[in-house]
CSV table of C-alpha atoms in Angstrom, one decimal:
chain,number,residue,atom,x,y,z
A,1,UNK,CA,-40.0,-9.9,6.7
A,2,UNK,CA,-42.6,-12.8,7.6
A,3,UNK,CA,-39.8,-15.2,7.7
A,4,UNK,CA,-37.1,-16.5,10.1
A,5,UNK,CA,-34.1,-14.3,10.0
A,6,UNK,CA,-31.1,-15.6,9.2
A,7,UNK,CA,-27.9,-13.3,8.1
A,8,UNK,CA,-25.5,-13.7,5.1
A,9,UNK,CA,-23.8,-10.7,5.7
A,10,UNK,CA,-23.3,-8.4,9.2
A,11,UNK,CA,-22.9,-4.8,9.6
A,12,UNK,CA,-19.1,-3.5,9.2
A,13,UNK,CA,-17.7,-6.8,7.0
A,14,UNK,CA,-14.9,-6.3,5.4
A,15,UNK,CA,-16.2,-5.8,1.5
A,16,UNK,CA,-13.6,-5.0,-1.9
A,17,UNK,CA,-12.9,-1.5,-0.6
A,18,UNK,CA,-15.3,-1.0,1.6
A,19,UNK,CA,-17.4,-1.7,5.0
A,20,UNK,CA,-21.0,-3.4,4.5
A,21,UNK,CA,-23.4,-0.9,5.5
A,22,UNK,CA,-26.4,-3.0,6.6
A,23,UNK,CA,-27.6,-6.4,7.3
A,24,UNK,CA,-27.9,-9.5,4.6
A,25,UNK,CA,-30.9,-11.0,5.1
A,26,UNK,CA,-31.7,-14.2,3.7
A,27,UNK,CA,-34.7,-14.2,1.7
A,28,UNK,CA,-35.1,-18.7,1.2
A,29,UNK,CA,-33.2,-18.3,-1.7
A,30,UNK,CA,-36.3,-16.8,-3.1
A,31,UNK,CA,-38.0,-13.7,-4.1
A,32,UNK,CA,-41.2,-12.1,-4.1
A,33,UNK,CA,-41.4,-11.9,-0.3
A,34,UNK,CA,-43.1,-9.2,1.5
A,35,UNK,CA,-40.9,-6.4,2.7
A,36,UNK,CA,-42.3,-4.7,5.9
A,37,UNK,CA,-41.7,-0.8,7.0
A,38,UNK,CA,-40.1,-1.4,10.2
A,39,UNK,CA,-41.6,1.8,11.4
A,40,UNK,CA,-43.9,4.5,11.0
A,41,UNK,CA,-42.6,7.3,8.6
A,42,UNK,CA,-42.5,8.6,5.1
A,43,UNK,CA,-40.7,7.1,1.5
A,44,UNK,CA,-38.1,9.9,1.2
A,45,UNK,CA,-36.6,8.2,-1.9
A,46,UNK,CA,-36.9,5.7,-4.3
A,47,UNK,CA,-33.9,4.7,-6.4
A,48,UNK,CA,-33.8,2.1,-9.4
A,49,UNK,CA,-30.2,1.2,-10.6
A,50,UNK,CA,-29.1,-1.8,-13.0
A,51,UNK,CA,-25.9,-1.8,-10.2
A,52,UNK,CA,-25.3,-1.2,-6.9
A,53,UNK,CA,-28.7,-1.3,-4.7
A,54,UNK,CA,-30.6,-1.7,-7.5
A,55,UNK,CA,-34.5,-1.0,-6.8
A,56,UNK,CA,-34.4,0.5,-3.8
A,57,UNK,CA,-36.7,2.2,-0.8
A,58,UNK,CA,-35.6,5.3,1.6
A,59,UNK,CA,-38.1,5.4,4.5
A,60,UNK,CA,-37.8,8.2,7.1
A,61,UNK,CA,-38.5,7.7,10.7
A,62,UNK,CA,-40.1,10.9,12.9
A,63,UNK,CA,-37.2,10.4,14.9
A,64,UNK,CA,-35.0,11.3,12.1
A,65,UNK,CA,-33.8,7.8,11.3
A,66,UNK,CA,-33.7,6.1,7.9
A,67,UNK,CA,-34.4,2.8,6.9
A,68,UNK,CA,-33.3,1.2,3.5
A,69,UNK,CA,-34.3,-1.4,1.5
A,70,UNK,CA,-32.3,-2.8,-1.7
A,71,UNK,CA,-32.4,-5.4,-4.2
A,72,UNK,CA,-35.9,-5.4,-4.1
A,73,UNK,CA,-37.8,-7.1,-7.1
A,74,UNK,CA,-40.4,-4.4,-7.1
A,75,UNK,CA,-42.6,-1.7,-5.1
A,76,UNK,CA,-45.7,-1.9,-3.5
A,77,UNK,CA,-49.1,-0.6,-5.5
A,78,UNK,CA,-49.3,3.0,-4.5
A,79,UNK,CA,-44.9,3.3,-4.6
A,80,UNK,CA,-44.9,1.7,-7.7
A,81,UNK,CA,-47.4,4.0,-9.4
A,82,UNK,CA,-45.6,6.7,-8.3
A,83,UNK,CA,-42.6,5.4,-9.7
A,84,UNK,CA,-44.0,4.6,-13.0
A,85,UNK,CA,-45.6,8.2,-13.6
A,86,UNK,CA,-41.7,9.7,-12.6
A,87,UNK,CA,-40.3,7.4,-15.2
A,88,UNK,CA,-42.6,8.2,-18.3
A,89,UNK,CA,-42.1,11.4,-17.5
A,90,UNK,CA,-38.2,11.4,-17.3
A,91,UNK,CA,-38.5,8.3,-20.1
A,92,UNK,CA,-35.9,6.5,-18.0
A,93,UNK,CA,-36.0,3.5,-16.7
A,94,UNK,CA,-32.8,4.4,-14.1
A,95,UNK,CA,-34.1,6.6,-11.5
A,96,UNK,CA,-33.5,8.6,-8.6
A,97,UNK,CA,-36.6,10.0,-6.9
A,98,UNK,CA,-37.4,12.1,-3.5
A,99,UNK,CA,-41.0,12.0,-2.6
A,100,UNK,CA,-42.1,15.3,-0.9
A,101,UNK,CA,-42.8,14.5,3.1
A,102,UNK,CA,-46.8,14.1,2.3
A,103,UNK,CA,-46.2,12.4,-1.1
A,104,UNK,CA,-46.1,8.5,-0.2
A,105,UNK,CA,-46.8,8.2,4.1
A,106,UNK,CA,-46.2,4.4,5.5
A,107,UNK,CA,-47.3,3.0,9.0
A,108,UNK,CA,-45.3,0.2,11.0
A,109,UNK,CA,-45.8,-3.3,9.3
A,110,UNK,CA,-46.8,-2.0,6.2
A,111,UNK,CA,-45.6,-3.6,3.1
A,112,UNK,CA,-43.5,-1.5,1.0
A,113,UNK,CA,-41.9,-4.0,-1.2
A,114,UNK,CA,-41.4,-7.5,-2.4
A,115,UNK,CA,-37.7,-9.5,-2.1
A,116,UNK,CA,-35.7,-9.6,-5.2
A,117,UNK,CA,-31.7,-10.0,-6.7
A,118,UNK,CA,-31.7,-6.7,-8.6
A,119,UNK,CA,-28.7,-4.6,-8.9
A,120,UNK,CA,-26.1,-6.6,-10.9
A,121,UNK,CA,-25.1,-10.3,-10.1
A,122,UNK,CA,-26.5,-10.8,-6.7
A,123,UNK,CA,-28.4,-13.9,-5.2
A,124,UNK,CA,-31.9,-12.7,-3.5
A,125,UNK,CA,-31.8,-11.2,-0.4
A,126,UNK,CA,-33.1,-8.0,1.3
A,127,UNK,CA,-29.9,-5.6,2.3
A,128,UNK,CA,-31.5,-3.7,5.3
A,129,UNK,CA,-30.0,-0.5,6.4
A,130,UNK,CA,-30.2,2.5,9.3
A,131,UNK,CA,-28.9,5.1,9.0
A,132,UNK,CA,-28.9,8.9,11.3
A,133,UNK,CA,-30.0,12.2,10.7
A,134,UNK,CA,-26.0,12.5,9.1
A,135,UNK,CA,-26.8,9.6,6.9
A,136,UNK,CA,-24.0,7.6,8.6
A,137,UNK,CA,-25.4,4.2,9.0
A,138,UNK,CA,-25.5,2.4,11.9
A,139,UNK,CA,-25.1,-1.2,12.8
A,140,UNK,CA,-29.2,-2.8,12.9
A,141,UNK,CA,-28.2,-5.0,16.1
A,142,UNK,CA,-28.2,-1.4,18.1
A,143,UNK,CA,-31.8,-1.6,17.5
A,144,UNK,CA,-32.9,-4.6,18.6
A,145,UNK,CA,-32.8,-6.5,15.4
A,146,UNK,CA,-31.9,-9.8,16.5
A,147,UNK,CA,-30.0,-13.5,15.2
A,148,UNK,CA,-29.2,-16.4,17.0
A,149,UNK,CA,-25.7,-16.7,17.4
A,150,UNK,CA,-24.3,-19.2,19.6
A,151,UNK,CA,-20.6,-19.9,18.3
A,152,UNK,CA,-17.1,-17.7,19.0
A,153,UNK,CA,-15.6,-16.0,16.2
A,154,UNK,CA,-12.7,-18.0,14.4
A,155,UNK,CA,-9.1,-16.7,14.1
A,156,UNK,CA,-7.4,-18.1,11.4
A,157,UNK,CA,-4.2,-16.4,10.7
A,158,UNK,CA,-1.7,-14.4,13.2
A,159,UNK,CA,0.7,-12.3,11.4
A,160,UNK,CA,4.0,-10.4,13.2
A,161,UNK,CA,5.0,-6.7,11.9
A,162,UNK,CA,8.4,-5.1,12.8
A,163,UNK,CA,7.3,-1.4,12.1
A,164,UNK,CA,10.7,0.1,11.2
A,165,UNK,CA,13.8,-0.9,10.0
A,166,UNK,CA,15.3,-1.9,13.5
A,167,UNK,CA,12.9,-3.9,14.7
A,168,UNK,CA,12.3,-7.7,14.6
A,169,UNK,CA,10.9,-11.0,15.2
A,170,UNK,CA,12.6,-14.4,15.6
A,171,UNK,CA,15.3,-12.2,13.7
A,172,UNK,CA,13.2,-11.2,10.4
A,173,UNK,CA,12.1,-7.5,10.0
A,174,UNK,CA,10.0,-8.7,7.0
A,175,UNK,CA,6.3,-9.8,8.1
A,176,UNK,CA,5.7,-13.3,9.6
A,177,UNK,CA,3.1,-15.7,10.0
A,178,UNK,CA,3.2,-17.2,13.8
A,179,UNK,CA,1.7,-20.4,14.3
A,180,UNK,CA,-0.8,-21.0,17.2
A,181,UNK,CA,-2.8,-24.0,18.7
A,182,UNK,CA,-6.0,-24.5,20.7
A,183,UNK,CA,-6.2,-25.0,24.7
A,184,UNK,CA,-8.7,-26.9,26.4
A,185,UNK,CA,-9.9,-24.3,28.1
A,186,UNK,CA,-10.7,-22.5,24.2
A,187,UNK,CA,-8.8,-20.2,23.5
A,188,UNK,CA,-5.5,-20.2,21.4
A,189,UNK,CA,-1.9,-20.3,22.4
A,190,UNK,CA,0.9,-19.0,20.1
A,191,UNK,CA,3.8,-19.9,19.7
A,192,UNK,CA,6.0,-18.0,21.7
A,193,UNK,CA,8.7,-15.4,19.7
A,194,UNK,CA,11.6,-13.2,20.3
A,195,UNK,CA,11.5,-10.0,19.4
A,196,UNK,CA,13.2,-6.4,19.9
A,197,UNK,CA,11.7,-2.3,18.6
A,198,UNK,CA,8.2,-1.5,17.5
A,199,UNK,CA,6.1,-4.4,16.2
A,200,UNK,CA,2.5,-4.9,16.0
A,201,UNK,CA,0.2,-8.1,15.6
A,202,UNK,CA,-2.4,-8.9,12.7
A,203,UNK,CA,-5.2,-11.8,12.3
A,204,UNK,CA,-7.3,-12.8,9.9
A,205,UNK,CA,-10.9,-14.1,11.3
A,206,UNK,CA,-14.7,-14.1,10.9
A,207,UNK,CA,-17.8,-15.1,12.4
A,208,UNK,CA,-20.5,-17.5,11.7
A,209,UNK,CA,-23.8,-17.1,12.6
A,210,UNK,CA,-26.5,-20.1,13.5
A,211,UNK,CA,-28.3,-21.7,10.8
A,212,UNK,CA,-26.0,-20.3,8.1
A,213,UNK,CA,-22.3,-21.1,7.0
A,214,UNK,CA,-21.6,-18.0,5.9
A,215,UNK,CA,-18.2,-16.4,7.1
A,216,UNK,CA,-19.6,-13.1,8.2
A,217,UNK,CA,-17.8,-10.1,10.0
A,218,UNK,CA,-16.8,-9.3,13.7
A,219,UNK,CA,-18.2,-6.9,15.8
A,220,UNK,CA,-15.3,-6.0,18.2
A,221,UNK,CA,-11.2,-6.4,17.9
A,222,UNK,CA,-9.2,-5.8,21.1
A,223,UNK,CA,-5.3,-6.3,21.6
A,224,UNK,CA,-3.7,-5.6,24.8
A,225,UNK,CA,-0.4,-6.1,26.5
A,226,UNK,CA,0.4,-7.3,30.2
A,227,UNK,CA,-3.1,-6.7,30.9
A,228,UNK,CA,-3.2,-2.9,29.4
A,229,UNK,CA,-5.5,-2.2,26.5
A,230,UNK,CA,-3.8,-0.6,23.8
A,231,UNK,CA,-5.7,-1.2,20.2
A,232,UNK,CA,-9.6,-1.6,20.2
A,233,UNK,CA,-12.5,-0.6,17.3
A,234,UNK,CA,-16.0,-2.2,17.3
A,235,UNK,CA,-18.5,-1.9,14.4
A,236,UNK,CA,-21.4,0.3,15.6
A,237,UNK,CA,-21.1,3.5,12.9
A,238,UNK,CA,-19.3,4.5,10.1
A,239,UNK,CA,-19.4,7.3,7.6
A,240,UNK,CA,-19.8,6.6,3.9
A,241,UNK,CA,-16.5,9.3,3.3
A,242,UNK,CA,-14.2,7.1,5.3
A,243,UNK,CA,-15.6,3.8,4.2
A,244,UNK,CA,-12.4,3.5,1.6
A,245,UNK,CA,-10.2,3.3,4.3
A,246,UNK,CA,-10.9,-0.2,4.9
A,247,UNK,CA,-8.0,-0.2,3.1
A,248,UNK,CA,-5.5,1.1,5.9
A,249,UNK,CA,-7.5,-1.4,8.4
A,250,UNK,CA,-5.9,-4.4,6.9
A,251,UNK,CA,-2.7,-5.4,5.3
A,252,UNK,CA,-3.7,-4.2,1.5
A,253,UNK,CA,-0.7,-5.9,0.5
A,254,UNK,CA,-1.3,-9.5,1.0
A,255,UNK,CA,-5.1,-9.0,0.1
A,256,UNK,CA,-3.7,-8.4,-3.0
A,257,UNK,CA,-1.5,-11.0,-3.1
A,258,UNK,CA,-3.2,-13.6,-1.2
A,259,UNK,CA,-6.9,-12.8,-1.4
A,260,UNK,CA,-6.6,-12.9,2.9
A,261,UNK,CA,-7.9,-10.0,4.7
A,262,UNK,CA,-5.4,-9.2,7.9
A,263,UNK,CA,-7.1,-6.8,10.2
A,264,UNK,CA,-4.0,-5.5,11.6
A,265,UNK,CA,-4.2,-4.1,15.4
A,266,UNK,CA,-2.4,-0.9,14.9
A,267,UNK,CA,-2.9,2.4,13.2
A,268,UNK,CA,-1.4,3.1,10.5
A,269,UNK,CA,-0.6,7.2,9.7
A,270,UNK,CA,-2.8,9.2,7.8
A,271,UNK,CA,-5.5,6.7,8.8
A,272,UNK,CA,-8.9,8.8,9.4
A,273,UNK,CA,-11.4,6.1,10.5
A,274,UNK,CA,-13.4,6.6,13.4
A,275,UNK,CA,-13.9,3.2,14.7
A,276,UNK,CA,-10.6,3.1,17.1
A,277,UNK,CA,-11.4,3.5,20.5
A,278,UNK,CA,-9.0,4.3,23.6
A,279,UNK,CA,-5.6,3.7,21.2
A,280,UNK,CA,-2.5,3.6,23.1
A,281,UNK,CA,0.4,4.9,21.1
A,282,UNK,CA,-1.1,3.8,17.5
A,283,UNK,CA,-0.9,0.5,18.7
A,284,UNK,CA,2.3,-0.5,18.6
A,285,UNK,CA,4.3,-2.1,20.9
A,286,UNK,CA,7.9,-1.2,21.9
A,287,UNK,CA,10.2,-4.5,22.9
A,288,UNK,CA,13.2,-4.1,25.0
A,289,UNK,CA,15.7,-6.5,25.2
A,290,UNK,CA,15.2,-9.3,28.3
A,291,UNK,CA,11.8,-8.4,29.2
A,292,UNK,CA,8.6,-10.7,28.9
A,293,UNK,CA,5.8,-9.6,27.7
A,294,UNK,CA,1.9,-11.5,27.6
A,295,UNK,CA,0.1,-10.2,24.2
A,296,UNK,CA,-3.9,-11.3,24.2
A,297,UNK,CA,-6.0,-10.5,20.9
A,298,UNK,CA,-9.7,-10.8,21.7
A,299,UNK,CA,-12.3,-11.3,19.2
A,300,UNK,CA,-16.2,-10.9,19.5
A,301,UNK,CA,-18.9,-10.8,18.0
A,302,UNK,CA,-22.4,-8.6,18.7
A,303,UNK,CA,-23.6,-11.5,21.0
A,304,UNK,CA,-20.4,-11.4,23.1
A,305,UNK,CA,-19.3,-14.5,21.8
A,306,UNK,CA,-15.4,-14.5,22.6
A,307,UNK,CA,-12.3,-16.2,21.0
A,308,UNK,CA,-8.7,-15.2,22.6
A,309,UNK,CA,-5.3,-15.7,21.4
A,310,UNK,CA,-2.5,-15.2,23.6
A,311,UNK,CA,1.3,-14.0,22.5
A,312,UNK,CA,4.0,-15.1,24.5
A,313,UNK,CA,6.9,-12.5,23.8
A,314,UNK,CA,10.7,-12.7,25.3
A,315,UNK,CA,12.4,-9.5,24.5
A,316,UNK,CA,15.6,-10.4,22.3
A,317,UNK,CA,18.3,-7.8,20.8
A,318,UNK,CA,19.3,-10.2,18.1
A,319,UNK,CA,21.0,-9.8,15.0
A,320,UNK,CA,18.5,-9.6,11.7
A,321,UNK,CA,18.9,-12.4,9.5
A,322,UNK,CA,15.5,-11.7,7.1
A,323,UNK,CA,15.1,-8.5,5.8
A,324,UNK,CA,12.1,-6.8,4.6
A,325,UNK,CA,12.6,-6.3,1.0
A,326,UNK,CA,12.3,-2.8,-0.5
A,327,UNK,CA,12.9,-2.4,-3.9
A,328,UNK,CA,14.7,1.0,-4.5
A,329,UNK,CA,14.5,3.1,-7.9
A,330,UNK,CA,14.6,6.8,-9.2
A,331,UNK,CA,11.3,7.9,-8.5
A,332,UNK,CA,11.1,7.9,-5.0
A,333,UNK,CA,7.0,8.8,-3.5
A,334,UNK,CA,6.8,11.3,-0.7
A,335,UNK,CA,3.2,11.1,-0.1
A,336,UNK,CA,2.5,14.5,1.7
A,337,UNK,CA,4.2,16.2,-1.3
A,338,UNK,CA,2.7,16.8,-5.1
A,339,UNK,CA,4.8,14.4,-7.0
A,340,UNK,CA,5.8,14.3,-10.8
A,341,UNK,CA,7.9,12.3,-12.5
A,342,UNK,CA,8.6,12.0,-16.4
A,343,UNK,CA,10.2,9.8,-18.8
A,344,UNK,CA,10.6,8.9,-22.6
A,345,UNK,CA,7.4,11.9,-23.5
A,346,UNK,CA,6.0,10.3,-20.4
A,347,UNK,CA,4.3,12.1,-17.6
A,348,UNK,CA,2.7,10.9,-14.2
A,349,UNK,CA,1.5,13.1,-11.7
A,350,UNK,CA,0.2,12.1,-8.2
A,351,UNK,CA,-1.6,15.1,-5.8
A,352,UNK,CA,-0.5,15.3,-2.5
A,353,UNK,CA,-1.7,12.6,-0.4
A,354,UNK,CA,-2.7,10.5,-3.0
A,355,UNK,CA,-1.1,7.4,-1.4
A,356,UNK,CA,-0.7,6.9,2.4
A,357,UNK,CA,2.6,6.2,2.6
A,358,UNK,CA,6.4,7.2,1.3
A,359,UNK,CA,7.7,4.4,-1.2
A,360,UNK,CA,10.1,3.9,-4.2
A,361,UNK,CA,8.0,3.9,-7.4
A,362,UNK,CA,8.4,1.9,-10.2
A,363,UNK,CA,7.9,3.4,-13.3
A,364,UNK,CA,8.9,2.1,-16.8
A,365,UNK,CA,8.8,3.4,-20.5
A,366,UNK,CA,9.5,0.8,-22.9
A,367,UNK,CA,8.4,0.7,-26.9
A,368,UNK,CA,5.4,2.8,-26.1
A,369,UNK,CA,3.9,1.3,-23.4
A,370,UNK,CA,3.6,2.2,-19.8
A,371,UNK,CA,4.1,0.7,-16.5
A,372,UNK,CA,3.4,2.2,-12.9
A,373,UNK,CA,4.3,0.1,-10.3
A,374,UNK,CA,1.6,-2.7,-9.0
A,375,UNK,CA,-1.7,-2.9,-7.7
A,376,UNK,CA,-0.4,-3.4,-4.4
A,377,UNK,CA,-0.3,-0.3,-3.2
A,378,UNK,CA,-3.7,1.4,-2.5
A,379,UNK,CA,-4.5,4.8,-4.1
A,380,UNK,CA,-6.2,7.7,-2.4
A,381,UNK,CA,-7.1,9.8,-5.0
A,382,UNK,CA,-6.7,10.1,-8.2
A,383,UNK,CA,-3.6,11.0,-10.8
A,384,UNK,CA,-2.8,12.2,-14.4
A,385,UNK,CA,-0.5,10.3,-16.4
A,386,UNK,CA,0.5,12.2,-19.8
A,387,UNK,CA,1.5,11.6,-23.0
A,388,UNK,CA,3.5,14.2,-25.4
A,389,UNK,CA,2.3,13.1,-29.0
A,390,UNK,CA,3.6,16.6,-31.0
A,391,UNK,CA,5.9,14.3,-32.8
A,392,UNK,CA,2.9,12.2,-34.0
A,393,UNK,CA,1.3,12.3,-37.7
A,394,UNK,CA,-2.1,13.7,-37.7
A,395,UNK,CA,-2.9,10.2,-39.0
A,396,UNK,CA,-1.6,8.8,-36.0
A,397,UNK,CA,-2.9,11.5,-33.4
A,398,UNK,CA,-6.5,10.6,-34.7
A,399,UNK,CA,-6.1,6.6,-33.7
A,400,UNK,CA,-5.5,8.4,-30.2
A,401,UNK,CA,-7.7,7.6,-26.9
A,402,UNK,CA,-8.0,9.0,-23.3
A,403,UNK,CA,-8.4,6.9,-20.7
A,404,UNK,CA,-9.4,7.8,-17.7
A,405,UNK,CA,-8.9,6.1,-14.5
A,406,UNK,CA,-10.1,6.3,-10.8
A,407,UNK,CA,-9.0,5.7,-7.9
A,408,UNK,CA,-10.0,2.1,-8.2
A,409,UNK,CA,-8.7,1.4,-10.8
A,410,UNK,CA,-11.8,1.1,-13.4
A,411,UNK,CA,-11.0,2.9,-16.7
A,412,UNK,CA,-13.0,4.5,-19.2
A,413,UNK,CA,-12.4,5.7,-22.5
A,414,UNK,CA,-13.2,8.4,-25.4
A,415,UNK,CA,-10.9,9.3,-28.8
A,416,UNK,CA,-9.1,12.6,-28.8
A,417,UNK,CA,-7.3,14.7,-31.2
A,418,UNK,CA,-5.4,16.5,-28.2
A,419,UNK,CA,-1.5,16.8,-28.2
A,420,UNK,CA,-1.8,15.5,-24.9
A,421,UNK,CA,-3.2,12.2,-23.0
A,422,UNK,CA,-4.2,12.4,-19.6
A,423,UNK,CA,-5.5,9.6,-17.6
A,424,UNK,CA,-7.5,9.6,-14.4
């Protein structure tokens, strides 16, 4: 754009079940601004949405790159006629269109677009994307897109894990918060903690750019132990498939709870992203009894801005006071398995793999009404829960719905005069 550029949001942030896939870029709080083709290259799509990216551009580079453009109040002249012709003709106003190569050519600094807040309740701004010949996109500050950033990331919260049942930290195998203060010389000292097994180290942080208060993402987590690297990922590239796996980044169960993103320094099983680099042994660390150990978490951000926090750790085979509450019940999840379970006329049934983990499942049928667990516990994909009506009045049967469900939880319905209910 013709403006200064200054960032709301950074490639890789950690969204509601997913990774950003571009830049933010501030647009004054206003629209109508002219949106530039950062290079020469063709409109390979054009797709208007009342959600999502709403209007949005798809130029592609002879290098095989793509740029994208969204939440854009409208198209420039020639796009826009184009568009128009395509949507008298499909009499729809949503749209999904892919120019042929010769159909709509663009040359560097070319406007292409004007600023806008389409695409449900977003404040103006121009999301900017690139993205490879495998449309995985790729973080914009690779290509020399560049903010002023002059400030260290912030830490905020450092959270303890004892991995199994053994383990433990200042004798609690349940998850702890460790407090921490700032040195002179920066960085942050915690305080220090006994501990004995396999534990592992979380934090909530962000970053904040210059001229914006924003709390925008990280670039680059690192943990290692007595000097040794042992947990790193950056944000350069993602793919779109693995994007939900955010979810097995960070500790899903206090976002939940809390609304506070941990990004936890381990790796989890069954965990597929492709941002960890040079993991030693998942991650964890192993504490044996009467040895020290010196934990560092380091922080940056694209510029190489820097914030450290240091872990003192005294190896301690102590007894556990605290610990981590389970609660057990019939229906007990093994995740690599197909699991079904029923009860009162009531049937749920979860694919293999459809959560990450093994857990006890709660699941209650009382007067009608059914209860599966809590939201807590992130889904992979999703499952059928059934309902046997054959003892229902044909009256009753037609008052009947179907809901169906995804893996996020959003539901949709329709009526049915089916002897059977099966959610999604």
């Amino acid at each position: 754009m013709e403006i200064p550029l200054y960032l709301s949001g950074t490639f890789g942030e950690l969204r509601s079940n997913h990774f950003h896939s571009g830049l933010d870029i501030k647009t004054q709080q206003r629209e109508g601004l002219n949106v530039l083709t950062s290079a020469d290259g063709y409109v390979s799509r054009i797709r208007v949405s009342h959600w999502g990216y709403g209007k949005a551009l798809y130029v592609t580079h002879p290098n095989g790159y793509t740029t994208v453009y969204a939440h854009l109040k409208k198209f420039s002249t020639k796009i826009e006629a184009y568009l128009k012709k395509e949507q008298y003709k499909k009499e729809s106003f949503e749209i999904q269109l892919y120019p042929k190569k010769g159909a709509l050519q663009l040359s560097k600094g070319e406007i292409i677009a004007y600023t806008g807040s389409t695409g449900g309740f977003v404040s103006p701004h121009l999301h900017f994307e690139i993205r490879d010949k495998k449309s995985n996109p790729i973080n914009p500050m690779l290509f020399g897109v560049s903010v002023k950033d002059d400030s260290a990331p912030s830490i905020n919260t450092l959270i303890a894990y004892s991995l199994d049942s053994t383990s433990q930290i200042n004798q609690s195998n349940a998850p702890l918060q460790i407090n921490f203060t700032r040195q002179k010389n920066g960085s942050l000292l915690a305080d220090k903690i006994t501990a004995s097994g396999k534990i592992g180290f979380g934090i909530n942080t962000f970053d904040q750019l210059n001229g914006a208060l924003n709390k925008n993402g990280i670039y680059s987590l690192e943990l290692s132990v007595n000097g040794k690297k042992v947990y790193y990922h950056d944000l350069e590239t993602f793919s779109f498939s693995e994007t939900k796996y955010l979810n097995l980044l960070i500790d899903y169960k206090r976002y939940d709870e809390l609304n506070r993103k941990i990004q936890q320094c381990f790796v989890k099983p069954h965990n597929p992203l492709s941002l960890y680099k040079g993991i030693v042994d998942n991650g964890y660390l192993t504490i044996i009894d009467k040895l020290s150990y010196n934990v560092e978490i380091t922080v940056k951000d694209f510029k190489g801005n820097k914030t450290k926090l240091i872990i003192p750790i005294k190896g301690k085979k102590d007894s556990i006071i605290i610990l981590k509450k389970e609660k057990v019940t019939d229906y007990r999840i093994h995740s690599e398995n197909f699991n079904k379970f029923s009860e009162n006329g009531v049937t749920i049934a979860f694919p293999k793999n459809t959560f990450y983990e093994d857990f006890f499942l709660d699941f209650k049928v009382n007067d009608g009404k059914v209860m599966i667990h809590e939201k807590s516990i992130p889904v992979n994909y999703n499952y059928t829960l059934t309902f046997d009506v054959s003892s229902y009045s044909n009256e009753e049967k037609k008052q009947l719905f179907i809901a169906s469900y995804n893996s996020n939880g959003n539901p949709s319905y329709q009526t049915t005069k089916k002897k059977e209910k099966t959610f999604y």
